[in-house]
Amino acid sequence: LGGNLGKYFPDSGAVPGSIELTGVSRRSYSNLYLFRTSRSADGAERGLAVKVFLPAWGGQDAARLQYAALNSVWPAFRTSKTMTIPRPLDYFPELSALVTESVQGRSLQQIFTTVPALLGQKTMAQLPEQAGRWLRKFHAATELPPGKLDVESKLESLRANLRLLEV
């Protein structure tokens, strides 16, 4: 990973190899490793997240599919300040690993366990609305244009197969 920092953050002047492990999270389908880069030429620290998918949950295929999915929706989220997804950086098939830039924030699970005591009803009502806006943006980013229905060719094939069955 350290040798790829210049590729992952080309504008930062990151020094290759200047990376440290800051956390590990074991999940049911993957292990998540969090890294922090040393301060780069622009004075910023960057975070990396490496998700290693477990073989029982699809391993290499799961990593490849999630990498492709993140790459397809990333352009729609790139400029958003409030609705974010991790920026996909790399994929290592031999390790079943996906590398992303880490994102800041708290998970919905963390928010809902602490928010009721801290916030009023109005703010609590806004949380599902914000989650819904994020989900709408995600679905819009993955929307496919309507395809052409080819019912005539399927119907002709069906008729031909029925004739064969009758014979």
CSV table of C-alpha atoms in Angstrom, one decimal:
chain,number,residue,atom,x,y,z
A,1,LEU,CA,0.0,0.0,0.0
A,2,GLY,CA,2.7,2.4,1.0
A,3,GLY,CA,4.3,2.3,-2.5
A,4,ASN,CA,0.9,3.2,-4.1
A,5,LEU,CA,0.3,6.4,-2.1
A,6,GLY,CA,1.5,8.6,-4.9
A,7,LYS,CA,-1.0,6.8,-7.2
A,8,TYR,CA,-3.9,7.0,-4.7
A,9,PHE,CA,-3.3,10.7,-3.8
A,10,PRO,CA,-1.4,12.2,-6.8
A,11,ASP,CA,-1.9,15.8,-5.8
A,12,SER,CA,-0.8,15.4,-2.2
A,13,GLY,CA,2.9,14.7,-2.6
A,14,ALA,CA,2.5,11.7,-0.3
A,15,VAL,CA,5.8,10.0,0.5
A,16,PRO,CA,5.8,6.3,-0.5
A,17,GLY,CA,5.7,4.0,2.4
A,18,SER,CA,4.5,6.6,5.0
A,19,ILE,CA,1.5,4.7,6.3
A,20,GLU,CA,0.5,3.3,9.7
A,21,LEU,CA,-2.3,0.9,10.8
A,22,THR,CA,-4.8,2.6,13.0
A,23,GLY,CA,-7.6,0.1,13.5
A,24,VAL,CA,-9.0,-3.3,12.6
A,25,SER,CA,-12.7,-4.2,12.5
A,26,ARG,CA,-13.8,-7.8,12.1
A,27,ARG,CA,-17.2,-8.2,10.4
A,28,SER,CA,-19.3,-11.2,9.5
A,29,TYR,CA,-18.2,-11.1,5.8
A,30,SER,CA,-14.9,-9.2,5.8
A,31,ASN,CA,-12.1,-7.7,7.9
A,32,LEU,CA,-11.6,-4.0,7.7
A,33,TYR,CA,-8.1,-2.5,8.2
A,34,LEU,CA,-7.8,1.3,8.6
A,35,PHE,CA,-4.6,3.1,7.8
A,36,ARG,CA,-3.4,6.7,8.1
A,37,THR,CA,-0.8,8.3,5.9
A,38,SER,CA,1.9,10.5,7.3
A,39,ARG,CA,1.6,14.2,6.6
A,40,SER,CA,2.2,14.8,3.0
A,41,ALA,CA,3.6,17.8,1.1
A,42,ASP,CA,0.3,19.5,1.3
A,43,GLY,CA,0.2,19.1,5.1
A,44,ALA,CA,-2.8,16.8,5.1
A,45,GLU,CA,-3.2,13.3,6.5
A,46,ARG,CA,-5.2,10.9,4.4
A,47,GLY,CA,-6.9,7.7,5.4
A,48,LEU,CA,-7.2,4.4,3.7
A,49,ALA,CA,-9.6,1.5,4.3
A,50,VAL,CA,-8.7,-2.0,3.2
A,51,LYS,CA,-11.6,-4.4,3.2
A,52,VAL,CA,-10.6,-8.1,2.9
A,53,PHE,CA,-13.5,-10.3,2.0
A,54,LEU,CA,-13.7,-13.7,3.6
A,55,PRO,CA,-13.8,-16.7,1.3
A,56,ALA,CA,-17.1,-18.0,2.9
A,57,TRP,CA,-18.8,-14.7,1.7
A,58,GLY,CA,-17.6,-14.6,-1.8
A,59,GLY,CA,-13.9,-13.6,-1.3
A,60,GLN,CA,-12.4,-12.5,-4.6
A,61,ASP,CA,-15.8,-12.2,-6.4
A,62,ALA,CA,-17.3,-10.0,-3.6
A,63,ALA,CA,-14.2,-7.7,-3.6
A,64,ARG,CA,-14.4,-7.4,-7.4
A,65,LEU,CA,-18.1,-6.7,-7.5
A,66,GLN,CA,-17.9,-4.1,-4.7
A,67,TYR,CA,-15.0,-2.4,-6.4
A,68,ALA,CA,-16.9,-2.2,-9.7
A,69,ALA,CA,-20.1,-0.9,-7.9
A,70,LEU,CA,-18.1,1.8,-6.1
A,71,ASN,CA,-16.4,2.8,-9.3
A,72,SER,CA,-19.8,3.1,-11.1
A,73,VAL,CA,-21.4,5.4,-8.4
A,74,TRP,CA,-18.4,7.4,-7.3
A,75,PRO,CA,-18.8,10.1,-10.0
A,76,ALA,CA,-22.3,10.9,-8.7
A,77,PHE,CA,-20.9,11.4,-5.1
A,78,ARG,CA,-17.6,13.0,-5.9
A,79,THR,CA,-18.6,16.6,-5.3
A,80,SER,CA,-21.1,16.1,-2.5
A,81,LYS,CA,-20.1,17.4,0.9
A,82,THR,CA,-22.8,15.7,2.9
A,83,MET,CA,-23.7,12.5,1.0
A,84,THR,CA,-20.5,10.5,0.5
A,85,ILE,CA,-19.3,7.1,-0.2
A,86,PRO,CA,-15.7,5.9,0.0
A,87,ARG,CA,-13.6,6.7,-3.1
A,88,PRO,CA,-12.5,3.4,-4.6
A,89,LEU,CA,-8.7,3.3,-5.0
A,90,ASP,CA,-7.6,-0.2,-5.8
A,91,TYR,CA,-8.5,-3.9,-6.0
A,92,PHE,CA,-6.2,-6.8,-5.2
A,93,PRO,CA,-7.8,-10.0,-6.5
A,94,GLU,CA,-5.2,-12.3,-5.0
A,95,LEU,CA,-6.0,-11.0,-1.5
A,96,SER,CA,-9.8,-10.5,-2.1
A,97,ALA,CA,-9.1,-6.9,-1.0
A,98,LEU,CA,-10.7,-3.6,-1.9
A,99,VAL,CA,-8.9,-0.4,-1.1
A,100,THR,CA,-10.8,2.8,-0.6
A,101,GLU,CA,-10.2,6.2,0.8
A,102,SER,CA,-11.7,6.3,4.3
A,103,VAL,CA,-14.6,8.6,4.9
A,104,GLN,CA,-15.2,10.6,8.1
A,105,GLY,CA,-18.4,10.3,10.0
A,106,ARG,CA,-20.5,8.0,12.2
A,107,SER,CA,-22.5,5.1,11.1
A,108,LEU,CA,-26.3,5.2,11.4
A,109,GLN,CA,-26.0,2.6,14.2
A,110,GLN,CA,-23.8,4.9,16.2
A,111,ILE,CA,-26.0,7.9,15.6
A,112,PHE,CA,-29.2,6.1,16.7
A,113,THR,CA,-27.7,4.8,19.9
A,114,THR,CA,-26.6,8.3,21.0
A,115,VAL,CA,-28.9,10.8,19.3
A,116,PRO,CA,-32.2,10.5,21.3
A,117,ALA,CA,-30.6,11.9,24.4
A,118,LEU,CA,-28.7,14.7,22.6
A,119,LEU,CA,-31.2,15.9,20.1
A,120,GLY,CA,-34.7,17.2,19.9
A,121,GLN,CA,-37.6,15.6,17.9
A,122,LYS,CA,-37.1,17.9,14.9
A,123,THR,CA,-33.5,16.8,14.4
A,124,MET,CA,-34.4,13.1,14.9
A,125,ALA,CA,-37.0,13.5,12.1
A,126,GLN,CA,-34.4,14.9,9.8
A,127,LEU,CA,-32.1,11.8,10.1
A,128,PRO,CA,-34.3,9.4,8.1
A,129,GLU,CA,-34.9,12.2,5.5
A,130,GLN,CA,-31.1,12.6,5.0
A,131,ALA,CA,-30.7,8.8,4.7
A,132,GLY,CA,-33.5,8.8,2.2
A,133,ARG,CA,-31.8,11.5,0.1
A,134,TRP,CA,-28.5,9.6,0.2
A,135,LEU,CA,-30.3,6.4,-1.0
A,136,ARG,CA,-32.1,8.3,-3.8
A,137,LYS,CA,-28.8,9.7,-4.9
A,138,PHE,CA,-27.2,6.2,-4.9
A,139,HIS,CA,-30.1,4.7,-6.9
A,140,ALA,CA,-30.0,7.6,-9.4
A,141,ALA,CA,-26.3,7.0,-9.9
A,142,THR,CA,-26.9,3.3,-10.6
A,143,GLU,CA,-30.0,3.7,-12.8
A,144,LEU,CA,-29.8,2.1,-16.2
A,145,PRO,CA,-31.6,3.5,-19.2
A,146,PRO,CA,-34.7,1.5,-20.2
A,147,GLY,CA,-33.9,-1.4,-22.5
A,148,LYS,CA,-35.6,-2.4,-25.7
A,149,LEU,CA,-38.1,-5.1,-25.2
A,150,ASP,CA,-37.6,-8.0,-27.6
A,151,VAL,CA,-41.0,-9.8,-27.1
A,152,GLU,CA,-41.4,-10.7,-30.8
A,153,SER,CA,-38.2,-12.7,-31.0
A,154,LYS,CA,-39.0,-14.5,-27.7
A,155,LEU,CA,-42.5,-15.2,-28.9
A,156,GLU,CA,-41.2,-16.7,-32.2
A,157,SER,CA,-38.7,-18.8,-30.2
A,158,LEU,CA,-41.5,-20.0,-27.9
A,159,ARG,CA,-43.7,-21.0,-30.9
A,160,ALA,CA,-40.8,-22.9,-32.5
A,161,ASN,CA,-40.1,-24.7,-29.3
A,162,LEU,CA,-43.8,-25.6,-28.9
A,163,ARG,CA,-43.8,-27.0,-32.4
A,164,LEU,CA,-40.8,-29.2,-31.6
A,165,LEU,CA,-42.5,-30.4,-28.4
A,166,GLU,CA,-45.6,-31.3,-30.4
A,167,VAL,CA,-43.6,-33.4,-32.9
